[in-house]
Amino acid sequence: MVIFEVLCLNLVSAVLYDTAKKITKSHPEALGIYLESIEQLSNKYPELEIDHIQNFLEDEGVKKAITDYLRNPDAEKFLSDLKNQFSIMFDDDFLSEDVESILIDLFQIIESKIEANPTLRNYLEISYLKKIDKAVVEIKKDNDWIAQAMGNEQIEDQYDFFKRVCKLQHKKEVEFISAKYIEELFVPRKKYDDDFQQFLKELNNNREYNKNLPVKNREIEEHNKIIRSQNQETMKKYPHISKKQLLDERKLIKETPYLKPIPIKNCFFVMGEAGIGKTNQLCYLSKKYEEIYPVLFLNGSRMLLTDKDIEQCVTDSFTKILSINSKNVLDSLEKTCSAKNITALFFIDAINECLNLDLMRVCLGNILSYNKDKNIAFIVSCRDIDWRFFETENEIKNCIFDVEKPNLSLLSDEEFKEAWARYKEYFKLDGDISEEIVSICRQPIMLRFFSEAYQGGKVPEQDIKRIEIFNNYWDKKLDGTGEKRAAQNFLFSIADAMVTQKKAELIETEVEEVTDQTTDEPQTTFSKVLSENIILYKEFDSRTKENKIGFTYEAFFEYVIARYFLKKYGTLNDEDLLTQFKQVVETISDFRNLMGATEYIILLLEDTEENGDSQKVYVRMIEILSEYQDKNLRQEAITVIRKLKSVGGIENSLQKLADDNNVEINKGVYDIFKQNYEFFDVTFQRNILCILATKGSNEFLQTPISFVLDYYNRLPSEIQSLIIYFSDCNFINTKRKMSQLLLSETRLPPNIYESAIINLIKEEDRIIRFNILESLSINIDLLDKQNLTFCLNKLIEDVKIDHVQLAKLIEDKQKIIPEKIIIDFIDWSLNHCDYRVKLPIIFLIKAFIENKIISLNEIYFNFIDRLVTDADEDVSQKAEELLFPLLS
């Protein structure tokens, strides 16, 4: 019993921490004990976090208890002392019987390892009881610590070691965002599961292909050498014939082209708005694959890149776990994985939350580019409105795996159904929700806020709006602190400090300064707000030696900023309030979270004002956003409009937003218009469709025109008249899209179709006239003789159109086409076209004669004579073969 406890204590205190850097190659098992202790204990006791174990074993009181025990081995006192110390450190978290159980389990893990390796027992006795550890070698910072601990030749052991440490690193990192990610609530997104599997499959296949490329190209080179030798012999036989002619005559053999490498896309990118579930998606994927691959996980908000790169952040995270000074962990991990032909997964969540986006952009581009051909796959998430800070970096864009829809979308019907069942049970919700609430809660963060706001009670039967969910969540959280007013002021104080300092985190002393609250006492407002998961501890600041504190949810942080703004300026008159709002907008480029705050300011104001008045201050705020040319501010205006209770009064803003050549802006405006179509008056409907169809992005112009065509018979005459306007406007791209949409069988009234075609064909544009030619092949019956003649004459005289196709149209529709048009077409073609048109003309005349569409007269004799005597031998022979027999 004595030796068991001596070994336990020494192993825990000395081997795991004090001298973890002094492990010899003979005893890497000591690190294994440390890893297994944390792994098994944290799994068995969910409330026991990695930090609990680390802090306990590093505590000076624990070390003193061990020292005292070595001098006077008293088992009962030893266990009692450590139990007391554990209780002192974590009094609020564990019951007395839990502490004893944890310590006993820890001893059992250690004893099982010692019994499996008797030399380790002797090593400990010699090293610690006899105090002779001279032979222990210091593993210095500049050494490869993995090779020292595991031995270069033990690849399997290295891989297992790495995988276990990665699992701990991953678990520790996710613990910081545990308030966000509750595993039993997460509903897998099948599309993203499938996309991710496809990403890994293609990445591995393409890397393998590129890896084998040199061998394949060497084989091709050897083959081409033989071909070159044969070709040289052939050219000697034909010295007066050019190489090109020999190739054309197939006397020379073409060399096989060399294979080119496939571009490597080593980054799976997850993008979406705040609260759409990006962090949860990454947590889910990392957890799902951690048993298959080594998994690393870092969060952008906890990455300080001022004096380091992302690789160093990985190394630092390993150093904290192992208490060993490490170097080049990612490189060592990659080499180990490469030796086993396995890919490591590196998750980087919320790159947009890094304090310095310029550094994050450069560092991310560097690490993706550098590791393209290495055994690491990157999974990165970013908020959609912040993607603009990264999209200019080619090193990032070139590495992103292409999927049909990279943005994380709202929950589907099936996904929401499953999610609602889980949330309803977890949060003890009573009742069912309306379709309106369902549509809001398809955004995962809204489902979470809604569930927490009504936790343990009945859900509302009537519809409620998005901002009401935020308001109810706010009230529920503040009520949970037991001091609502103090908690509100506390949150406003830190929000004000964050906005002033333009950063989303504060160190502990800054929080204490701005709130007059201490952060290390249990009954303060700070601790109560912390316990409600409104705020949380983030990264430890190595410079100030203090923890950083931030809001748990970025969206809720922005909501708090909005509430503070209205508390501070809400009593001002409208003009002064708008001035303050504009100042916030102007500052967005310096502090990104103000973008989301503008949204909540508007929604909070709408909640307190009557709808439908364009002079309401929240409506004017939307108009301010829509007047900017910045894409992100305009997109934010669209986002806000979508979330309003009513679109009353926002017509001016929509019209300003419609005048934009960005396709995403165009789609946003159009979606709002279509969803609220019947709400708007006819004048606005006409104006918005007109703007979208003439001023929008070229790839979008077709959409509003299609709307008018598809719903033509149900639209008021003011909207119907747009068809004629589109066909006769001064916007060439609009006309092109209009002509393209007339290619199929039209549902337009004949007179409208006819007018549109006449207007369009006046435009001397190859694309438009090509489309008209296609359209007439289907809808030619709708034109009267005069307009048909006008259109065909325009087509005949246009040298840019395909006269072969025109000949086919005339042949197919020969019964309704005036003979004068036929004569003019043949005459023009014989004068201006080559054999490619003249040959179809021969068949055309033959068909007309056989079908008795025309009567042979001097005009047609002349045509036949010109064809038979044509300079092109193929034309003359074919005319003589097909037309001469008909003359008899």
PDB file of N, CA and C in Angstrom, residues 90-175:
ATOM      1  N   PHE A  90     -12.193  23.285  -5.934  1.00  0.00           N
ATOM      2  CA  PHE A  90     -13.388  23.126  -6.768  1.00  0.00           C
ATOM      3  C   PHE A  90     -14.619  22.861  -5.911  1.00  0.00           C
ATOM      4  N   ASP A  91     -14.778  23.639  -4.881  1.00  0.00           N
ATOM      5  CA  ASP A  91     -15.836  23.414  -3.897  1.00  0.00           C
ATOM      6  C   ASP A  91     -17.220  23.432  -4.529  1.00  0.00           C
ATOM      7  N   ASP A  92     -17.435  24.335  -5.485  1.00  0.00           N
ATOM      8  CA  ASP A  92     -18.775  24.501  -6.049  1.00  0.00           C
ATOM      9  C   ASP A  92     -19.120  23.436  -7.082  1.00  0.00           C
ATOM     10  N   ASP A  93     -18.113  22.707  -7.539  1.00  0.00           N
ATOM     11  CA  ASP A  93     -18.333  21.826  -8.678  1.00  0.00           C
ATOM     12  C   ASP A  93     -18.522  20.354  -8.327  1.00  0.00           C
ATOM     13  N   PHE A  94     -18.031  19.910  -7.157  1.00  0.00           N
ATOM     14  CA  PHE A  94     -18.030  18.482  -6.866  1.00  0.00           C
ATOM     15  C   PHE A  94     -18.458  18.200  -5.421  1.00  0.00           C
ATOM     16  N   LEU A  95     -19.185  17.082  -5.269  1.00  0.00           N
ATOM     17  CA  LEU A  95     -19.529  16.604  -3.937  1.00  0.00           C
ATOM     18  C   LEU A  95     -18.332  15.863  -3.339  1.00  0.00           C
ATOM     19  N   SER A  96     -18.332  15.710  -2.006  1.00  0.00           N
ATOM     20  CA  SER A  96     -17.207  15.078  -1.310  1.00  0.00           C
ATOM     21  C   SER A  96     -16.966  13.662  -1.804  1.00  0.00           C
ATOM     22  N   GLU A  97     -18.064  12.891  -1.967  1.00  0.00           N
ATOM     23  CA  GLU A  97     -17.887  11.508  -2.403  1.00  0.00           C
ATOM     24  C   GLU A  97     -17.369  11.431  -3.843  1.00  0.00           C
ATOM     25  N   ASP A  98     -17.695  12.452  -4.653  1.00  0.00           N
ATOM     26  CA  ASP A  98     -17.187  12.483  -6.023  1.00  0.00           C
ATOM     27  C   ASP A  98     -15.675  12.669  -6.033  1.00  0.00           C
ATOM     28  N   VAL A  99     -15.186  13.528  -5.138  1.00  0.00           N
ATOM     29  CA  VAL A  99     -13.752  13.814  -5.074  1.00  0.00           C
ATOM     30  C   VAL A  99     -12.974  12.542  -4.762  1.00  0.00           C
ATOM     31  N   GLU A 100     -13.436  11.811  -3.751  1.00  0.00           N
ATOM     32  CA  GLU A 100     -12.744  10.581  -3.363  1.00  0.00           C
ATOM     33  C   GLU A 100     -12.758   9.576  -4.505  1.00  0.00           C
ATOM     34  N   SER A 101     -13.904   9.479  -5.190  1.00  0.00           N
ATOM     35  CA  SER A 101     -14.027   8.550  -6.312  1.00  0.00           C
ATOM     36  C   SER A 101     -13.074   8.924  -7.446  1.00  0.00           C
ATOM     37  N   ILE A 102     -12.962  10.217  -7.707  1.00  0.00           N
ATOM     38  CA  ILE A 102     -12.063  10.686  -8.769  1.00  0.00           C
ATOM     39  C   ILE A 102     -10.618  10.331  -8.449  1.00  0.00           C
ATOM     40  N   LEU A 103     -10.200  10.592  -7.209  1.00  0.00           N
ATOM     41  CA  LEU A 103      -8.815  10.323  -6.819  1.00  0.00           C
ATOM     42  C   LEU A 103      -8.500   8.832  -6.863  1.00  0.00           C
ATOM     43  N   ILE A 104      -9.438   8.020  -6.408  1.00  0.00           N
ATOM     44  CA  ILE A 104      -9.224   6.562  -6.422  1.00  0.00           C
ATOM     45  C   ILE A 104      -9.096   6.060  -7.858  1.00  0.00           C
ATOM     46  N   ASP A 105      -9.971   6.565  -8.743  1.00  0.00           N
ATOM     47  CA  ASP A 105      -9.892   6.167 -10.153  1.00  0.00           C
ATOM     48  C   ASP A 105      -8.560   6.575 -10.774  1.00  0.00           C
ATOM     49  N   LEU A 106      -8.093   7.740 -10.380  1.00  0.00           N
ATOM     50  CA  LEU A 106      -6.810   8.213 -10.897  1.00  0.00           C
ATOM     51  C   LEU A 106      -5.682   7.265 -10.478  1.00  0.00           C
ATOM     52  N   PHE A 107      -5.699   6.840  -9.208  1.00  0.00           N
ATOM     53  CA  PHE A 107      -4.673   5.920  -8.721  1.00  0.00           C
ATOM     54  C   PHE A 107      -4.724   4.591  -9.465  1.00  0.00           C
ATOM     55  N   GLN A 108      -5.936   4.118  -9.735  1.00  0.00           N
ATOM     56  CA  GLN A 108      -6.078   2.827 -10.407  1.00  0.00           C
ATOM     57  C   GLN A 108      -5.496   2.864 -11.824  1.00  0.00           C
ATOM     58  N   ILE A 109      -5.710   3.971 -12.507  1.00  0.00           N
ATOM     59  CA  ILE A 109      -5.146   4.117 -13.857  1.00  0.00           C
ATOM     60  C   ILE A 109      -3.628   4.059 -13.799  1.00  0.00           C
ATOM     61  N   ILE A 110      -3.068   4.784 -12.843  1.00  0.00           N
ATOM     62  CA  ILE A 110      -1.613   4.849 -12.718  1.00  0.00           C
ATOM     63  C   ILE A 110      -1.043   3.486 -12.327  1.00  0.00           C
ATOM     64  N   GLU A 111      -1.690   2.821 -11.377  1.00  0.00           N
ATOM     65  CA  GLU A 111      -1.196   1.524 -10.910  1.00  0.00           C
ATOM     66  C   GLU A 111      -1.216   0.493 -12.030  1.00  0.00           C
ATOM     67  N   SER A 112      -2.268   0.529 -12.866  1.00  0.00           N
ATOM     68  CA  SER A 112      -2.345  -0.438 -13.961  1.00  0.00           C
ATOM     69  C   SER A 112      -1.199  -0.241 -14.949  1.00  0.00           C
ATOM     70  N   LYS A 113      -0.808   1.008 -15.158  1.00  0.00           N
ATOM     71  CA  LYS A 113       0.319   1.283 -16.050  1.00  0.00           C
ATOM     72  C   LYS A 113       1.634   0.802 -15.440  1.00  0.00           C
ATOM     73  N   ILE A 114       1.781   1.036 -14.140  1.00  0.00           N
ATOM     74  CA  ILE A 114       3.022   0.641 -13.463  1.00  0.00           C
ATOM     75  C   ILE A 114       3.161  -0.878 -13.450  1.00  0.00           C
ATOM     76  N   GLU A 115       2.059  -1.564 -13.174  1.00  0.00           N
ATOM     77  CA  GLU A 115       2.115  -3.025 -13.129  1.00  0.00           C
ATOM     78  C   GLU A 115       2.454  -3.611 -14.493  1.00  0.00           C
ATOM     79  N   ALA A 116       2.060  -2.903 -15.551  1.00  0.00           N
ATOM     80  CA  ALA A 116       2.343  -3.391 -16.905  1.00  0.00           C
ATOM     81  C   ALA A 116       3.791  -3.174 -17.302  1.00  0.00           C
ATOM     82  N   ASN A 117       4.506  -2.354 -16.530  1.00  0.00           N
ATOM     83  CA  ASN A 117       5.898  -2.056 -16.865  1.00  0.00           C
ATOM     84  C   ASN A 117       6.723  -1.963 -15.587  1.00  0.00           C
ATOM     85  N   PRO A 118       7.266  -3.068 -15.099  1.00  0.00           N
ATOM     86  CA  PRO A 118       8.029  -3.074 -13.841  1.00  0.00           C
ATOM     87  C   PRO A 118       9.217  -2.123 -13.858  1.00  0.00           C
ATOM     88  N   THR A 119       9.822  -1.912 -15.048  1.00  0.00           N
ATOM     89  CA  THR A 119      10.978  -1.006 -15.094  1.00  0.00           C
ATOM     90  C   THR A 119      10.581   0.416 -14.749  1.00  0.00           C
ATOM     91  N   LEU A 120       9.335   0.747 -15.023  1.00  0.00           N
ATOM     92  CA  LEU A 120       8.866   2.089 -14.671  1.00  0.00           C
ATOM     93  C   LEU A 120       8.803   2.246 -13.156  1.00  0.00           C
ATOM     94  N   ARG A 121       8.402   1.158 -12.461  1.00  0.00           N
ATOM     95  CA  ARG A 121       8.364   1.198 -10.991  1.00  0.00           C
ATOM     96  C   ARG A 121       9.776   1.449 -10.446  1.00  0.00           C
ATOM     97  N   ASN A 122      10.754   0.691 -10.961  1.00  0.00           N
ATOM     98  CA  ASN A 122      12.133   0.874 -10.501  1.00  0.00           C
ATOM     99  C   ASN A 122      12.641   2.274 -10.817  1.00  0.00           C
ATOM    100  N   TYR A 123      12.294   2.734 -11.987  1.00  0.00           N
ATOM    101  CA  TYR A 123      12.720   4.066 -12.411  1.00  0.00           C
ATOM    102  C   TYR A 123      12.213   5.125 -11.443  1.00  0.00           C
ATOM    103  N   LEU A 124      10.948   4.983 -11.045  1.00  0.00           N
ATOM    104  CA  LEU A 124      10.366   5.968 -10.135  1.00  0.00           C
ATOM    105  C   LEU A 124      11.020   5.893  -8.760  1.00  0.00           C
ATOM    106  N   GLU A 125      11.240   4.676  -8.294  1.00  0.00           N
ATOM    107  CA  GLU A 125      11.879   4.529  -6.976  1.00  0.00           C
ATOM    108  C   GLU A 125      13.270   5.162  -6.970  1.00  0.00           C
ATOM    109  N   ILE A 126      14.019   4.890  -8.024  1.00  0.00           N
ATOM    110  CA  ILE A 126      15.379   5.439  -8.090  1.00  0.00           C
ATOM    111  C   ILE A 126      15.346   6.954  -8.248  1.00  0.00           C
ATOM    112  N   SER A 127      14.499   7.409  -9.163  1.00  0.00           N
ATOM    113  CA  SER A 127      14.488   8.831  -9.504  1.00  0.00           C
ATOM    114  C   SER A 127      13.962   9.712  -8.394  1.00  0.00           C
ATOM    115  N   TYR A 128      12.936   9.200  -7.665  1.00  0.00           N
ATOM    116  CA  TYR A 128      12.278  10.094  -6.717  1.00  0.00           C
ATOM    117  C   TYR A 128      12.505   9.726  -5.257  1.00  0.00           C
ATOM    118  N   LEU A 129      12.521   8.429  -4.942  1.00  0.00           N
ATOM    119  CA  LEU A 129      12.759   8.066  -3.549  1.00  0.00           C
ATOM    120  C   LEU A 129      14.233   8.227  -3.192  1.00  0.00           C
ATOM    121  N   LYS A 130      15.096   7.874  -4.127  1.00  0.00           N
ATOM    122  CA  LYS A 130      16.528   7.980  -3.841  1.00  0.00           C
ATOM    123  C   LYS A 130      17.127   9.286  -4.358  1.00  0.00           C
ATOM    124  N   LYS A 131      16.293  10.056  -5.083  1.00  0.00           N
ATOM    125  CA  LYS A 131      16.702  11.386  -5.538  1.00  0.00           C
ATOM    126  C   LYS A 131      17.948  11.369  -6.423  1.00  0.00           C
ATOM    127  N   ILE A 132      18.055  10.366  -7.290  1.00  0.00           N
ATOM    128  CA  ILE A 132      19.192  10.403  -8.211  1.00  0.00           C
ATOM    129  C   ILE A 132      18.649  10.395  -9.645  1.00  0.00           C
ATOM    130  N   ASP A 133      18.427  11.543 -10.188  1.00  0.00           N
ATOM    131  CA  ASP A 133      17.882  11.639 -11.533  1.00  0.00           C
ATOM    132  C   ASP A 133      18.885  12.293 -12.480  1.00  0.00           C
ATOM    133  N   LYS A 134      20.175  12.044 -12.208  1.00  0.00           N
ATOM    134  CA  LYS A 134      21.211  12.671 -13.021  1.00  0.00           C
ATOM    135  C   LYS A 134      21.135  12.231 -14.487  1.00  0.00           C
ATOM    136  N   ALA A 135      20.677  10.994 -14.703  1.00  0.00           N
ATOM    137  CA  ALA A 135      20.717  10.457 -16.065  1.00  0.00           C
ATOM    138  C   ALA A 135      19.564  10.947 -16.943  1.00  0.00           C
ATOM    139  N   VAL A 136      18.621  11.652 -16.316  1.00  0.00           N
ATOM    140  CA  VAL A 136      17.458  12.114 -17.086  1.00  0.00           C
ATOM    141  C   VAL A 136      17.881  13.244 -18.025  1.00  0.00           C
ATOM    142  N   VAL A 137      17.514  13.120 -19.286  1.00  0.00           N
ATOM    143  CA  VAL A 137      17.958  14.084 -20.305  1.00  0.00           C
ATOM    144  C   VAL A 137      16.896  15.164 -20.513  1.00  0.00           C
ATOM    145  N   GLU A 138      17.334  16.402 -20.490  1.00  0.00           N
ATOM    146  CA  GLU A 138      16.420  17.525 -20.750  1.00  0.00           C
ATOM    147  C   GLU A 138      16.056  17.562 -22.235  1.00  0.00           C
ATOM    148  N   ILE A 139      14.763  17.559 -22.490  1.00  0.00           N
ATOM    149  CA  ILE A 139      14.328  17.711 -23.881  1.00  0.00           C
ATOM    150  C   ILE A 139      14.188  19.202 -24.164  1.00  0.00           C
ATOM    151  N   LYS A 140      15.101  19.733 -24.921  1.00  0.00           N
ATOM    152  CA  LYS A 140      15.144  21.178 -25.101  1.00  0.00           C
ATOM    153  C   LYS A 140      14.108  21.636 -26.125  1.00  0.00           C
ATOM    154  N   LYS A 141      13.849  22.929 -26.102  1.00  0.00           N
ATOM    155  CA  LYS A 141      12.823  23.500 -26.973  1.00  0.00           C
ATOM    156  C   LYS A 141      13.115  23.261 -28.453  1.00  0.00           C
ATOM    157  N   ASP A 142      14.398  23.297 -28.806  1.00  0.00           N
ATOM    158  CA  ASP A 142      14.720  23.207 -30.222  1.00  0.00           C
ATOM    159  C   ASP A 142      14.859  21.773 -30.716  1.00  0.00           C
ATOM    160  N   ASN A 143      14.537  20.788 -29.858  1.00  0.00           N
ATOM    161  CA  ASN A 143      14.577  19.392 -30.282  1.00  0.00           C
ATOM    162  C   ASN A 143      13.210  18.949 -30.763  1.00  0.00           C
ATOM    163  N   ASP A 144      13.210  17.884 -31.530  1.00  0.00           N
ATOM    164  CA  ASP A 144      11.947  17.282 -31.935  1.00  0.00           C
ATOM    165  C   ASP A 144      11.453  16.429 -30.772  1.00  0.00           C
ATOM    166  N   TRP A 145      10.555  17.000 -29.973  1.00  0.00           N
ATOM    167  CA  TRP A 145      10.163  16.348 -28.724  1.00  0.00           C
ATOM    168  C   TRP A 145       9.418  15.049 -28.945  1.00  0.00           C
ATOM    169  N   ILE A 146       8.720  14.945 -30.049  1.00  0.00           N
ATOM    170  CA  ILE A 146       8.023  13.689 -30.321  1.00  0.00           C
ATOM    171  C   ILE A 146       9.027  12.569 -30.580  1.00  0.00           C
ATOM    172  N   ALA A 147      10.041  12.878 -31.380  1.00  0.00           N
ATOM    173  CA  ALA A 147      11.049  11.856 -31.657  1.00  0.00           C
ATOM    174  C   ALA A 147      11.767  11.449 -30.386  1.00  0.00           C
ATOM    175  N   GLN A 148      12.034  12.402 -29.503  1.00  0.00           N
ATOM    176  CA  GLN A 148      12.704  12.098 -28.239  1.00  0.00           C
ATOM    177  C   GLN A 148      11.830  11.207 -27.365  1.00  0.00           C
ATOM    178  N   ALA A 149      10.541  11.509 -27.338  1.00  0.00           N
ATOM    179  CA  ALA A 149       9.654  10.758 -26.445  1.00  0.00           C
ATOM    180  C   ALA A 149       9.320   9.378 -26.990  1.00  0.00           C
ATOM    181  N   MET A 150       9.177   9.287 -28.312  1.00  0.00           N
ATOM    182  CA  MET A 150       8.668   8.051 -28.882  1.00  0.00           C
ATOM    183  C   MET A 150       9.710   7.255 -29.664  1.00  0.00           C
ATOM    184  N   GLY A 151      10.735   7.910 -30.164  1.00  0.00           N
ATOM    185  CA  GLY A 151      11.713   7.197 -30.981  1.00  0.00           C
ATOM    186  C   GLY A 151      11.313   7.244 -32.438  1.00  0.00           C
ATOM    187  N   ASN A 152      12.212   7.631 -33.305  1.00  0.00           N
ATOM    188  CA  ASN A 152      11.887   7.838 -34.711  1.00  0.00           C
ATOM    189  C   ASN A 152      11.334   6.591 -35.385  1.00  0.00           C
ATOM    190  N   GLU A 153      11.796   5.426 -34.940  1.00  0.00           N
ATOM    191  CA  GLU A 153      11.416   4.204 -35.630  1.00  0.00           C
ATOM    192  C   GLU A 153      10.026   3.717 -35.232  1.00  0.00           C
ATOM    193  N   GLN A 154       9.440   4.271 -34.197  1.00  0.00           N
ATOM    194  CA  GLN A 154       8.170   3.758 -33.685  1.00  0.00           C
ATOM    195  C   GLN A 154       7.005   4.570 -34.247  1.00  0.00           C
ATOM    196  N   ILE A 155       6.776   4.441 -35.551  1.00  0.00           N
ATOM    197  CA  ILE A 155       5.750   5.231 -36.221  1.00  0.00           C
ATOM    198  C   ILE A 155       4.359   4.952 -35.648  1.00  0.00           C
ATOM    199  N   GLU A 156       4.059   3.694 -35.422  1.00  0.00           N
ATOM    200  CA  GLU A 156       2.742   3.335 -34.892  1.00  0.00           C
ATOM    201  C   GLU A 156       2.515   3.993 -33.543  1.00  0.00           C
ATOM    202  N   ASP A 157       3.539   3.944 -32.671  1.00  0.00           N
ATOM    203  CA  ASP A 157       3.411   4.566 -31.356  1.00  0.00           C
ATOM    204  C   ASP A 157       3.284   6.077 -31.477  1.00  0.00           C
ATOM    205  N   GLN A 158       4.058   6.666 -32.380  1.00  0.00           N
ATOM    206  CA  GLN A 158       3.962   8.111 -32.571  1.00  0.00           C
ATOM    207  C   GLN A 158       2.560   8.501 -33.011  1.00  0.00           C
ATOM    208  N   TYR A 159       2.028   7.748 -33.965  1.00  0.00           N
ATOM    209  CA  TYR A 159       0.694   8.066 -34.469  1.00  0.00           C
ATOM    210  C   TYR A 159      -0.351   7.943 -33.369  1.00  0.00           C
ATOM    211  N   ASP A 160      -0.277   6.868 -32.600  1.00  0.00           N
ATOM    212  CA  ASP A 160      -1.230   6.678 -31.503  1.00  0.00           C
ATOM    213  C   ASP A 160      -1.101   7.801 -30.479  1.00  0.00           C
ATOM    214  N   PHE A 161       0.137   8.162 -30.188  1.00  0.00           N
ATOM    215  CA  PHE A 161       0.383   9.254 -29.244  1.00  0.00           C
ATOM    216  C   PHE A 161      -0.241  10.551 -29.754  1.00  0.00           C
ATOM    217  N   PHE A 162       0.035  10.871 -31.010  1.00  0.00           N
ATOM    218  CA  PHE A 162      -0.497  12.094 -31.598  1.00  0.00           C
ATOM    219  C   PHE A 162      -2.019  12.098 -31.595  1.00  0.00           C
ATOM    220  N   LYS A 163      -2.582  10.974 -31.966  1.00  0.00           N
ATOM    221  CA  LYS A 163      -4.036  10.906 -32.068  1.00  0.00           C
ATOM    222  C   LYS A 163      -4.694  11.157 -30.721  1.00  0.00           C
ATOM    223  N   ARG A 164      -4.088  10.623 -29.661  1.00  0.00           N
ATOM    224  CA  ARG A 164      -4.654  10.804 -28.317  1.00  0.00           C
ATOM    225  C   ARG A 164      -4.481  12.237 -27.840  1.00  0.00           C
ATOM    226  N   VAL A 165      -3.317  12.823 -28.114  1.00  0.00           N
ATOM    227  CA  VAL A 165      -3.114  14.217 -27.712  1.00  0.00           C
ATOM    228  C   VAL A 165      -4.036  15.134 -28.509  1.00  0.00           C
ATOM    229  N   CYS A 166      -4.183  14.844 -29.796  1.00  0.00           N
ATOM    230  CA  CYS A 166      -5.100  15.634 -30.626  1.00  0.00           C
ATOM    231  C   CYS A 166      -6.517  15.567 -30.076  1.00  0.00           C
ATOM    232  N   LYS A 167      -6.900  14.388 -29.618  1.00  0.00           N
ATOM    233  CA  LYS A 167      -8.243  14.223 -29.069  1.00  0.00           C
ATOM    234  C   LYS A 167      -8.432  15.097 -27.833  1.00  0.00           C
ATOM    235  N   LEU A 168      -7.401  15.173 -27.005  1.00  0.00           N
ATOM    236  CA  LEU A 168      -7.458  16.032 -25.816  1.00  0.00           C
ATOM    237  C   LEU A 168      -7.471  17.502 -26.209  1.00  0.00           C
ATOM    238  N   GLN A 169      -6.629  17.853 -27.185  1.00  0.00           N
ATOM    239  CA  GLN A 169      -6.595  19.247 -27.646  1.00  0.00           C
ATOM    240  C   GLN A 169      -7.947  19.652 -28.204  1.00  0.00           C
ATOM    241  N   HIS A 170      -8.508  18.774 -28.995  1.00  0.00           N
ATOM    242  CA  HIS A 170      -9.822  19.023 -29.585  1.00  0.00           C
ATOM    243  C   HIS A 170     -10.880  19.187 -28.497  1.00  0.00           C
ATOM    244  N   LYS A 171     -10.864  18.269 -27.526  1.00  0.00           N
ATOM    245  CA  LYS A 171     -11.848  18.322 -26.449  1.00  0.00           C
ATOM    246  C   LYS A 171     -11.701  19.589 -25.626  1.00  0.00           C
ATOM    247  N   LYS A 172     -10.464  19.946 -25.323  1.00  0.00           N
ATOM    248  CA  LYS A 172     -10.210  21.142 -24.518  1.00  0.00           C
ATOM    249  C   LYS A 172     -10.694  22.397 -25.244  1.00  0.00           C
ATOM    250  N   GLU A 173     -10.447  22.464 -26.546  1.00  0.00           N
ATOM    251  CA  GLU A 173     -10.844  23.647 -27.312  1.00  0.00           C
ATOM    252  C   GLU A 173     -12.366  23.756 -27.390  1.00  0.00           C
ATOM    253  N   VAL A 174     -13.022  22.623 -27.586  1.00  0.00           N
ATOM    254  CA  VAL A 174     -14.481  22.636 -27.686  1.00  0.00           C
ATOM    255  C   VAL A 174     -15.121  22.991 -26.349  1.00  0.00           C
ATOM    256  N   GLU A 175     -14.427  22.671 -25.239  1.00  0.00           N
ATOM    257  CA  GLU A 175     -14.963  23.034 -23.924  1.00  0.00           C
ATOM    258  C   GLU A 175     -15.175  24.540 -23.796  1.00  0.00           C
TER     259      GLU A 175
END
